[in-house]
Amino acid sequence: MLFDYDVLRLIWWALLGVLLVAFAVTDGFDMGVAALLPAVARNDGQRRQVINTVGPVWEGNQVWFILGGGAIFAAWPALYAVSFSGFYLAMFLILVALIIRPVAFKFRSKRDEPAWRGRWDAALCFSGVVPALIFGVAVGNVLQGVPFHFDSDLRPFYTGSFFGLLNPFALLCGLVSLAMLVLHGATWLQIKADGEPAERARRYGMIAAAVVIVLFAIGGFWVSAMDGYQVVGGLDPVGPSNPLRKEMTTEAGAWLANYGAQPLLWLVPLVGFAGAALAMLGLYARIGALSFLGSKLSVAAIITTVGVSMFPVILPSSSEPGHSLMVWDASSSHYTLGIMLIATVILLPIVLLYTAWVYKVLWGKVRESDVNKDMY
């Protein structure tokens, strides 16, 4: 293989982060627009206008979610097994929302009745709010640790409950996620819409930016006092994938250890704050490109902050800390990671080029006067 096992594990940890950020940056503004739909559009023409800002691109954006899930399944099978079983009901709600969205897009225009279209508009709003909130709740629980363990045959057992996921810190993270994607959707509408919907989105976006800054700061202080996870022995970066061979401990403020070891990492959360502030400035000045750039930076940096804070932990176990999943002991084999990397190097640039071409072709504002009955 071209790379050593530990290097491949690190590369795939980074690639997983890239896929999650790509999903949040692209499909995130779709969710934000859907969440804002009842607030920014007051009549059927405006609602069709708002929906058609994302109608041509949402399906392609959702591909990043599938790629992320596939990468977890193939590169981090233990993570896939624990997270998708432990968060089963939460994942089910997300899938329900994501399934409702295309149905709402397709069926909304089938009748002219206000009640019919109103129900599908509510479904679209649901499909934006629920995933944004639950993704954040999931991240909050991961930072606190998830109650799971393995038996001697490496079979995972989740010992928590669905309602146990709805704890105060996790709900705070859910609100950060929701506000972050509402801001992202508002900046998208600044670029793609005009008239009253764009103006209302501008006002709601500035509020969302302020909420992101405040709640992200509160979350940071909360994490600084929270028990984090540290390895105290037995971890081999090039050893076989077996999470039972190490020893771990918990310590208050341990999630900040990486920042102490590498002070440049503080730039990551700072970009999260700066991006939200830049988005607010762009919205205030009605500069769509500036606001959208700021929201993208904020989304990417906030997600990256979680990753660099936890590294090399991927999924900590609150019930058995020594069973926590790490970058160095939860991956697929050396050969599997190498073959997957070759396929990714070939295919990912094609996906990126095609996506860029689609956005170039579909660029331009969607105006209410342009919306007709043949559109969504």
Short mmCIF file of C-alpha atoms in Angstrom, two decimals:
data_model
loop_
_atom_site.label_atom_id
_atom_site.label_comp_id
_atom_site.label_asym_id
_atom_site.label_seq_id
_atom_site.Cartn_x
_atom_site.Cartn_y
_atom_site.Cartn_z
CA MET A 1 0.00 0.00 0.00
CA LEU A 2 1.09 3.55 -0.72
CA PHE A 3 0.32 4.71 2.86
CA ASP A 4 0.93 3.11 6.23
CA TYR A 5 -2.08 1.92 8.19
CA ASP A 6 -2.02 4.80 10.69
CA VAL A 7 -1.80 7.36 7.86
CA LEU A 8 -4.74 5.79 6.03
CA ARG A 9 -6.79 5.88 9.22
CA LEU A 10 -6.00 9.57 9.62
CA ILE A 11 -6.86 10.27 5.97
CA TRP A 12 -10.23 8.55 6.32
CA TRP A 13 -10.97 10.41 9.53
CA ALA A 14 -10.35 13.64 7.61
CA LEU A 15 -12.39 12.45 4.61
CA LEU A 16 -15.32 11.61 6.86
CA GLY A 17 -15.15 15.15 8.19
CA VAL A 18 -15.04 16.54 4.64
CA LEU A 19 -18.16 14.56 3.68
CA LEU A 20 -20.07 15.70 6.77
CA VAL A 21 -19.09 19.33 6.15
CA ALA A 22 -20.05 19.03 2.46
CA PHE A 23 -23.45 17.66 3.45
CA ALA A 24 -24.05 20.46 5.96
CA VAL A 25 -22.87 23.21 3.58
CA THR A 26 -24.95 22.00 0.62
CA ASP A 27 -28.03 20.25 1.97
CA GLY A 28 -27.90 22.55 4.99
CA PHE A 29 -29.21 25.56 3.11
CA ASP A 30 -32.01 23.37 1.71
CA MET A 31 -33.07 22.56 5.27
CA GLY A 32 -32.72 26.19 6.28
CA VAL A 33 -34.91 27.36 3.41
CA ALA A 34 -37.55 24.73 4.25
CA ALA A 35 -37.50 25.75 7.92
CA LEU A 36 -37.95 29.41 6.94
CA LEU A 37 -40.71 28.77 4.41
CA PRO A 38 -43.71 29.70 6.64
CA ALA A 39 -41.92 32.78 7.98
CA VAL A 40 -40.62 34.34 4.76
CA ALA A 41 -43.43 33.52 2.28
CA ARG A 42 -46.94 34.90 2.87
CA ASN A 43 -48.83 33.84 -0.28
CA ASP A 44 -48.72 30.96 -2.73
CA GLY A 45 -46.64 32.85 -5.28
CA GLN A 46 -43.99 33.67 -2.70
CA ARG A 47 -43.99 30.12 -1.39
CA ARG A 48 -43.44 28.75 -4.90
CA GLN A 49 -40.67 31.28 -5.35
CA VAL A 50 -38.90 30.17 -2.17
CA ILE A 51 -39.35 26.47 -2.92
CA ASN A 52 -37.93 26.88 -6.41
CA THR A 53 -34.71 28.39 -5.08
CA VAL A 54 -33.80 24.88 -3.86
CA GLY A 55 -36.06 22.74 -6.06
CA PRO A 56 -33.46 22.06 -8.80
CA VAL A 57 -30.53 21.29 -6.45
CA TRP A 58 -31.81 19.66 -3.25
CA GLU A 59 -31.63 16.12 -4.64
CA GLY A 60 -28.00 16.44 -5.64
CA ASN A 61 -27.14 18.04 -2.31
CA GLN A 62 -28.61 15.08 -0.44
CA VAL A 63 -26.09 12.77 -2.16
CA TRP A 64 -23.48 13.96 0.34
CA PHE A 65 -25.56 12.44 3.14
CA ILE A 66 -25.55 9.09 1.34
CA LEU A 67 -21.80 9.34 0.71
CA GLY A 68 -21.21 10.10 4.39
CA GLY A 69 -23.29 7.12 5.49
CA GLY A 70 -21.50 4.90 3.00
CA ALA A 71 -18.10 6.09 4.19
CA ILE A 72 -19.00 5.31 7.81
CA PHE A 73 -20.25 1.85 6.82
CA ALA A 74 -17.14 0.95 4.79
CA ALA A 75 -14.34 2.76 6.63
CA TRP A 76 -15.63 2.74 10.24
CA PRO A 77 -17.88 -0.34 10.61
CA ALA A 78 -17.85 -0.30 14.42
CA LEU A 79 -18.94 3.34 14.41
CA TYR A 80 -21.73 2.50 11.96
CA ALA A 81 -22.91 -0.42 14.08
CA VAL A 82 -23.01 1.51 17.36
CA SER A 83 -24.36 4.83 16.13
CA PHE A 84 -27.04 3.51 13.80
CA SER A 85 -28.33 1.08 16.43
CA GLY A 86 -27.99 3.40 19.44
CA PHE A 87 -29.54 6.37 17.63
CA TYR A 88 -32.09 4.22 15.82
CA LEU A 89 -35.23 6.23 16.64
CA ALA A 90 -33.44 9.52 16.01
CA MET A 91 -32.19 8.22 12.65
CA PHE A 92 -35.71 7.02 11.86
CA LEU A 93 -37.10 10.53 12.44
CA ILE A 94 -34.42 11.99 10.19
CA LEU A 95 -35.21 9.49 7.44
CA VAL A 96 -38.95 10.21 7.76
CA ALA A 97 -38.22 13.91 7.30
CA LEU A 98 -35.91 13.29 4.34
CA ILE A 99 -38.51 11.01 2.72
CA ILE A 100 -41.30 13.54 3.24
CA ARG A 101 -39.31 16.29 1.51
CA PRO A 102 -39.30 14.86 -2.06
CA VAL A 103 -42.93 13.81 -1.68
CA ALA A 104 -43.85 17.36 -0.69
CA PHE A 105 -41.90 18.82 -3.61
CA LYS A 106 -43.67 16.57 -6.09
CA PHE A 107 -47.22 16.56 -4.72
CA ARG A 108 -47.58 20.20 -3.63
CA SER A 109 -48.38 21.45 -7.13
CA LYS A 110 -50.84 18.66 -7.99
CA ARG A 111 -53.81 20.67 -6.69
CA ASP A 112 -54.57 24.37 -6.50
CA GLU A 113 -56.42 24.08 -3.19
CA PRO A 114 -54.89 26.26 -0.44
CA ALA A 115 -55.46 23.59 2.24
CA TRP A 116 -53.69 20.95 0.13
CA ARG A 117 -50.68 23.15 -0.54
CA GLY A 118 -50.63 24.36 3.06
CA ARG A 119 -50.27 20.80 4.35
CA TRP A 120 -47.35 20.11 2.03
CA ASP A 121 -45.74 23.42 3.01
CA ALA A 122 -45.96 22.32 6.65
CA ALA A 123 -44.38 19.02 5.66
CA LEU A 124 -41.52 20.89 3.97
CA CYS A 125 -40.98 22.96 7.11
CA PHE A 126 -40.93 19.75 9.17
CA SER A 127 -38.36 18.27 6.78
CA GLY A 128 -36.10 21.26 7.43
CA VAL A 129 -36.47 21.72 11.18
CA VAL A 130 -36.37 18.11 12.39
CA PRO A 131 -33.11 16.89 10.75
CA ALA A 132 -31.31 20.13 11.62
CA LEU A 133 -32.33 19.79 15.27
CA ILE A 134 -31.66 16.05 15.59
CA PHE A 135 -28.23 16.20 13.96
CA GLY A 136 -27.21 18.73 16.58
CA VAL A 137 -28.71 16.66 19.40
CA ALA A 138 -26.70 13.66 18.17
CA VAL A 139 -23.46 15.68 18.21
CA GLY A 140 -24.22 16.86 21.74
CA ASN A 141 -24.63 13.28 22.92
CA VAL A 142 -21.43 12.21 21.20
CA LEU A 143 -19.50 14.92 23.06
CA GLN A 144 -20.91 13.70 26.37
CA GLY A 145 -20.36 10.03 25.58
CA VAL A 146 -22.83 7.36 24.51
CA PRO A 147 -23.73 4.41 26.77
CA PHE A 148 -22.49 1.36 24.86
CA HIS A 149 -20.07 -1.50 25.30
CA PHE A 150 -18.75 -4.55 23.45
CA ASP A 151 -18.71 -8.16 24.54
CA SER A 152 -15.70 -10.45 24.06
CA ASP A 153 -16.82 -11.15 20.47
CA LEU A 154 -16.94 -7.39 19.70
CA ARG A 155 -20.71 -7.34 19.48
CA PRO A 156 -21.94 -3.83 20.40
CA PHE A 157 -24.63 -3.24 23.00
CA TYR A 158 -26.34 0.13 23.43
CA THR A 159 -27.76 0.64 26.94
CA GLY A 160 -29.30 4.10 26.62
CA SER A 161 -32.79 5.27 25.68
CA PHE A 162 -34.24 7.68 23.13
CA PHE A 163 -35.43 10.17 25.73
CA GLY A 164 -32.04 10.01 27.42
CA LEU A 165 -30.67 11.68 24.29
CA LEU A 166 -32.82 14.74 25.00
CA ASN A 167 -30.63 16.15 27.76
CA PRO A 168 -29.90 19.90 28.25
CA PHE A 169 -26.49 20.00 26.57
CA ALA A 170 -27.68 17.93 23.60
CA LEU A 171 -30.69 20.21 23.15
CA LEU A 172 -28.37 23.23 23.23
CA CYS A 173 -26.32 21.64 20.43
CA GLY A 174 -29.56 20.97 18.56
CA LEU A 175 -30.46 24.66 18.78
CA VAL A 176 -26.97 25.62 17.56
CA SER A 177 -27.43 23.31 14.59
CA LEU A 178 -30.92 24.62 13.81
CA ALA A 179 -29.87 28.29 14.08
CA MET A 180 -26.76 27.60 11.98
CA LEU A 181 -28.78 26.06 9.13
CA VAL A 182 -31.54 28.70 9.34
CA LEU A 183 -28.79 31.30 8.90
CA HIS A 184 -27.42 29.30 5.96
CA GLY A 185 -30.87 29.12 4.36
CA ALA A 186 -31.43 32.85 4.85
CA THR A 187 -28.14 33.71 3.12
CA TRP A 188 -29.07 31.40 0.24
CA LEU A 189 -32.37 33.25 -0.19
CA GLN A 190 -30.44 36.52 -0.29
CA ILE A 191 -28.68 35.21 -3.37
CA LYS A 192 -31.48 33.30 -5.08
CA ALA A 193 -34.65 35.25 -4.24
CA ASP A 194 -35.80 38.86 -4.33
CA GLY A 195 -38.70 40.96 -3.08
CA GLU A 196 -40.45 40.36 0.22
CA PRO A 197 -39.19 36.78 0.83
CA ALA A 198 -35.58 37.90 0.50
CA GLU A 199 -36.16 40.87 2.80
CA ARG A 200 -37.83 38.75 5.45
CA ALA A 201 -35.05 36.14 5.14
CA ARG A 202 -32.52 38.92 5.71
CA ARG A 203 -34.14 39.88 9.02
CA TYR A 204 -34.51 36.31 10.24
CA GLY A 205 -30.97 35.52 9.13
CA MET A 206 -29.48 38.32 11.24
CA ILE A 207 -31.36 37.00 14.27
CA ALA A 208 -30.14 33.46 13.53
CA ALA A 209 -26.54 34.70 13.22
CA ALA A 210 -26.73 36.33 16.64
CA VAL A 211 -28.22 33.13 18.09
CA VAL A 212 -25.41 31.05 16.57
CA ILE A 213 -22.74 33.28 18.10
CA VAL A 214 -24.33 33.29 21.57
CA LEU A 215 -25.21 29.57 21.72
CA PHE A 216 -21.87 28.46 20.23
CA ALA A 217 -20.09 30.47 22.93
CA ILE A 218 -22.27 28.96 25.66
CA GLY A 219 -21.57 25.50 24.25
CA GLY A 220 -17.84 26.18 24.29
CA PHE A 221 -17.86 27.17 27.96
CA TRP A 222 -20.01 24.13 28.74
CA VAL A 223 -17.55 21.80 26.98
CA SER A 224 -14.62 23.35 28.85
CA ALA A 225 -16.14 22.11 32.13
CA MET A 226 -17.44 18.82 30.75
CA ASP A 227 -15.72 15.47 31.21
CA GLY A 228 -13.71 14.59 28.14
CA TYR A 229 -11.97 11.34 27.27
CA GLN A 230 -8.24 10.60 27.25
CA VAL A 231 -6.20 7.52 26.42
CA VAL A 232 -3.89 6.41 29.24
CA GLY A 233 -2.38 3.33 27.65
CA GLY A 234 -2.60 0.37 25.31
CA LEU A 235 -3.45 2.17 22.05
CA ASP A 236 -1.48 1.15 18.94
CA PRO A 237 -2.03 3.41 15.88
CA VAL A 238 -1.05 0.58 13.50
CA GLY A 239 -2.57 -2.28 15.46
CA PRO A 240 -5.67 -4.29 14.59
CA SER A 241 -9.08 -2.70 14.99
CA ASN A 242 -10.05 -3.82 18.46
CA PRO A 243 -11.44 -1.15 20.84
CA LEU A 244 -10.98 -3.43 23.88
CA ARG A 245 -7.17 -3.20 23.99
CA LYS A 246 -6.75 0.25 25.45
CA GLU A 247 -7.34 2.08 28.70
CA MET A 248 -9.13 5.43 28.90
CA THR A 249 -10.13 7.88 31.57
CA THR A 250 -12.42 10.88 31.80
CA GLU A 251 -11.32 14.30 32.96
CA ALA A 252 -12.98 17.71 33.08
CA GLY A 253 -11.81 19.92 30.21
CA ALA A 254 -10.12 17.04 28.35
CA TRP A 255 -11.84 18.05 25.11
CA LEU A 256 -9.64 21.17 25.12
CA ALA A 257 -6.37 19.24 25.36
CA ASN A 258 -5.74 19.37 21.60
CA TYR A 259 -5.97 23.16 21.66
CA GLY A 260 -3.38 23.31 24.41
CA ALA A 261 -1.04 21.03 22.45
CA GLN A 262 -1.62 22.87 19.13
CA PRO A 263 -2.67 26.50 19.80
CA LEU A 264 -3.29 27.12 16.07
CA LEU A 265 -6.36 24.93 16.40
CA TRP A 266 -8.08 27.82 18.20
CA LEU A 267 -8.47 29.34 14.74
CA VAL A 268 -11.12 26.72 13.95
CA PRO A 269 -13.78 27.82 16.50
CA LEU A 270 -12.79 31.45 15.91
CA VAL A 271 -13.67 31.02 12.23
CA GLY A 272 -17.03 29.68 13.38
CA PHE A 273 -17.72 32.93 15.24
CA ALA A 274 -16.20 35.10 12.50
CA GLY A 275 -18.23 33.36 9.78
CA ALA A 276 -21.50 33.99 11.59
CA ALA A 277 -20.51 37.63 12.14
CA LEU A 278 -19.55 37.97 8.47
CA ALA A 279 -22.89 36.48 7.43
CA MET A 280 -24.69 38.98 9.67
CA LEU A 281 -22.70 41.83 8.12
CA GLY A 282 -23.49 40.62 4.60
CA LEU A 283 -27.19 40.34 5.42
CA TYR A 284 -27.22 43.81 6.97
CA ALA A 285 -25.48 45.29 3.91
CA ARG A 286 -27.58 43.19 1.51
CA ILE A 287 -24.46 41.64 -0.02
CA GLY A 288 -25.64 38.12 -0.81
CA ALA A 289 -22.26 36.62 -1.77
CA LEU A 290 -20.64 37.91 1.42
CA SER A 291 -23.40 36.59 3.67
CA PHE A 292 -23.41 33.18 1.99
CA LEU A 293 -19.62 32.91 2.25
CA GLY A 294 -19.82 33.77 5.93
CA SER A 295 -22.50 31.19 6.66
CA LYS A 296 -20.55 28.49 4.79
CA LEU A 297 -17.44 29.28 6.82
CA SER A 298 -19.43 29.20 10.05
CA VAL A 299 -21.07 25.84 9.25
CA ALA A 300 -17.77 24.25 8.22
CA ALA A 301 -15.85 25.60 11.22
CA ILE A 302 -18.45 24.68 13.83
CA ILE A 303 -18.55 21.07 12.60
CA THR A 304 -14.74 20.94 12.34
CA THR A 305 -14.47 22.26 15.91
CA VAL A 306 -16.17 19.12 17.18
CA GLY A 307 -13.81 16.90 15.21
CA VAL A 308 -10.56 18.55 16.29
CA SER A 309 -11.74 18.75 19.90
CA MET A 310 -12.42 15.02 20.09
CA PHE A 311 -9.50 13.70 18.02
CA PRO A 312 -8.48 10.87 18.13
CA VAL A 313 -11.78 9.82 19.74
CA ILE A 314 -14.61 9.15 17.29
CA LEU A 315 -17.36 7.87 19.60
CA PRO A 316 -16.75 7.81 23.37
CA SER A 317 -18.50 5.33 25.63
CA SER A 318 -19.92 6.82 28.82
CA SER A 319 -20.61 3.40 30.38
CA GLU A 320 -17.28 1.76 29.48
CA PRO A 321 -14.69 4.45 28.57
CA GLY A 322 -12.18 1.79 27.56
CA HIS A 323 -14.57 0.62 24.83
CA SER A 324 -14.65 4.04 23.15
CA LEU A 325 -14.04 4.08 19.41
CA MET A 326 -10.84 5.76 18.26
CA VAL A 327 -9.31 6.69 14.93
CA TRP A 328 -6.66 4.04 15.60
CA ASP A 329 -8.81 1.06 16.62
CA ALA A 330 -12.23 1.28 14.90
CA SER A 331 -11.45 1.31 11.18
CA SER A 332 -11.66 -1.27 8.43
CA SER A 333 -8.56 -3.17 7.35
CA HIS A 334 -5.47 -1.60 5.80
CA TYR A 335 -6.35 -3.11 2.41
CA THR A 336 -9.98 -1.89 2.52
CA LEU A 337 -9.01 1.67 3.37
CA GLY A 338 -6.41 1.69 0.59
CA ILE A 339 -8.82 0.47 -2.11
CA MET A 340 -11.47 2.94 -0.94
CA LEU A 341 -8.97 5.80 -1.09
CA ILE A 342 -8.10 4.97 -4.70
CA ALA A 343 -11.79 4.97 -5.65
CA THR A 344 -12.32 8.26 -3.80
CA VAL A 345 -9.38 9.98 -5.48
CA ILE A 346 -10.84 9.01 -8.87
CA LEU A 347 -14.54 9.64 -8.26
CA LEU A 348 -14.71 12.55 -5.80
CA PRO A 349 -13.26 15.14 -8.24
CA ILE A 350 -15.86 14.04 -10.82
CA VAL A 351 -18.64 14.60 -8.30
CA LEU A 352 -17.24 18.02 -7.40
CA LEU A 353 -16.89 19.09 -11.05
CA TYR A 354 -20.40 17.94 -11.90
CA THR A 355 -21.83 19.72 -8.85
CA ALA A 356 -20.03 22.94 -9.77
CA TRP A 357 -21.32 22.69 -13.35
CA VAL A 358 -24.92 22.18 -12.16
CA TYR A 359 -24.77 25.25 -9.93
CA LYS A 360 -23.30 27.31 -12.77
CA VAL A 361 -26.07 26.26 -15.16
CA LEU A 362 -28.82 26.93 -12.61
CA TRP A 363 -27.40 30.20 -11.30
CA GLY A 364 -29.54 33.31 -11.13
CA LYS A 365 -32.39 34.67 -9.05
CA VAL A 366 -35.83 33.10 -8.83
CA ARG A 367 -38.47 35.83 -9.01
CA GLU A 368 -42.11 35.53 -8.11
CA SER A 369 -43.08 36.78 -11.56
CA ASP A 370 -41.14 33.91 -13.14
CA VAL A 371 -42.89 31.21 -11.15
CA ASN A 372 -45.70 29.47 -13.03
CA LYS A 373 -48.05 26.57 -12.36
CA ASP A 374 -45.70 24.06 -13.95
CA MET A 375 -43.14 24.65 -11.21
CA TYR A 376 -43.26 23.34 -7.65
#
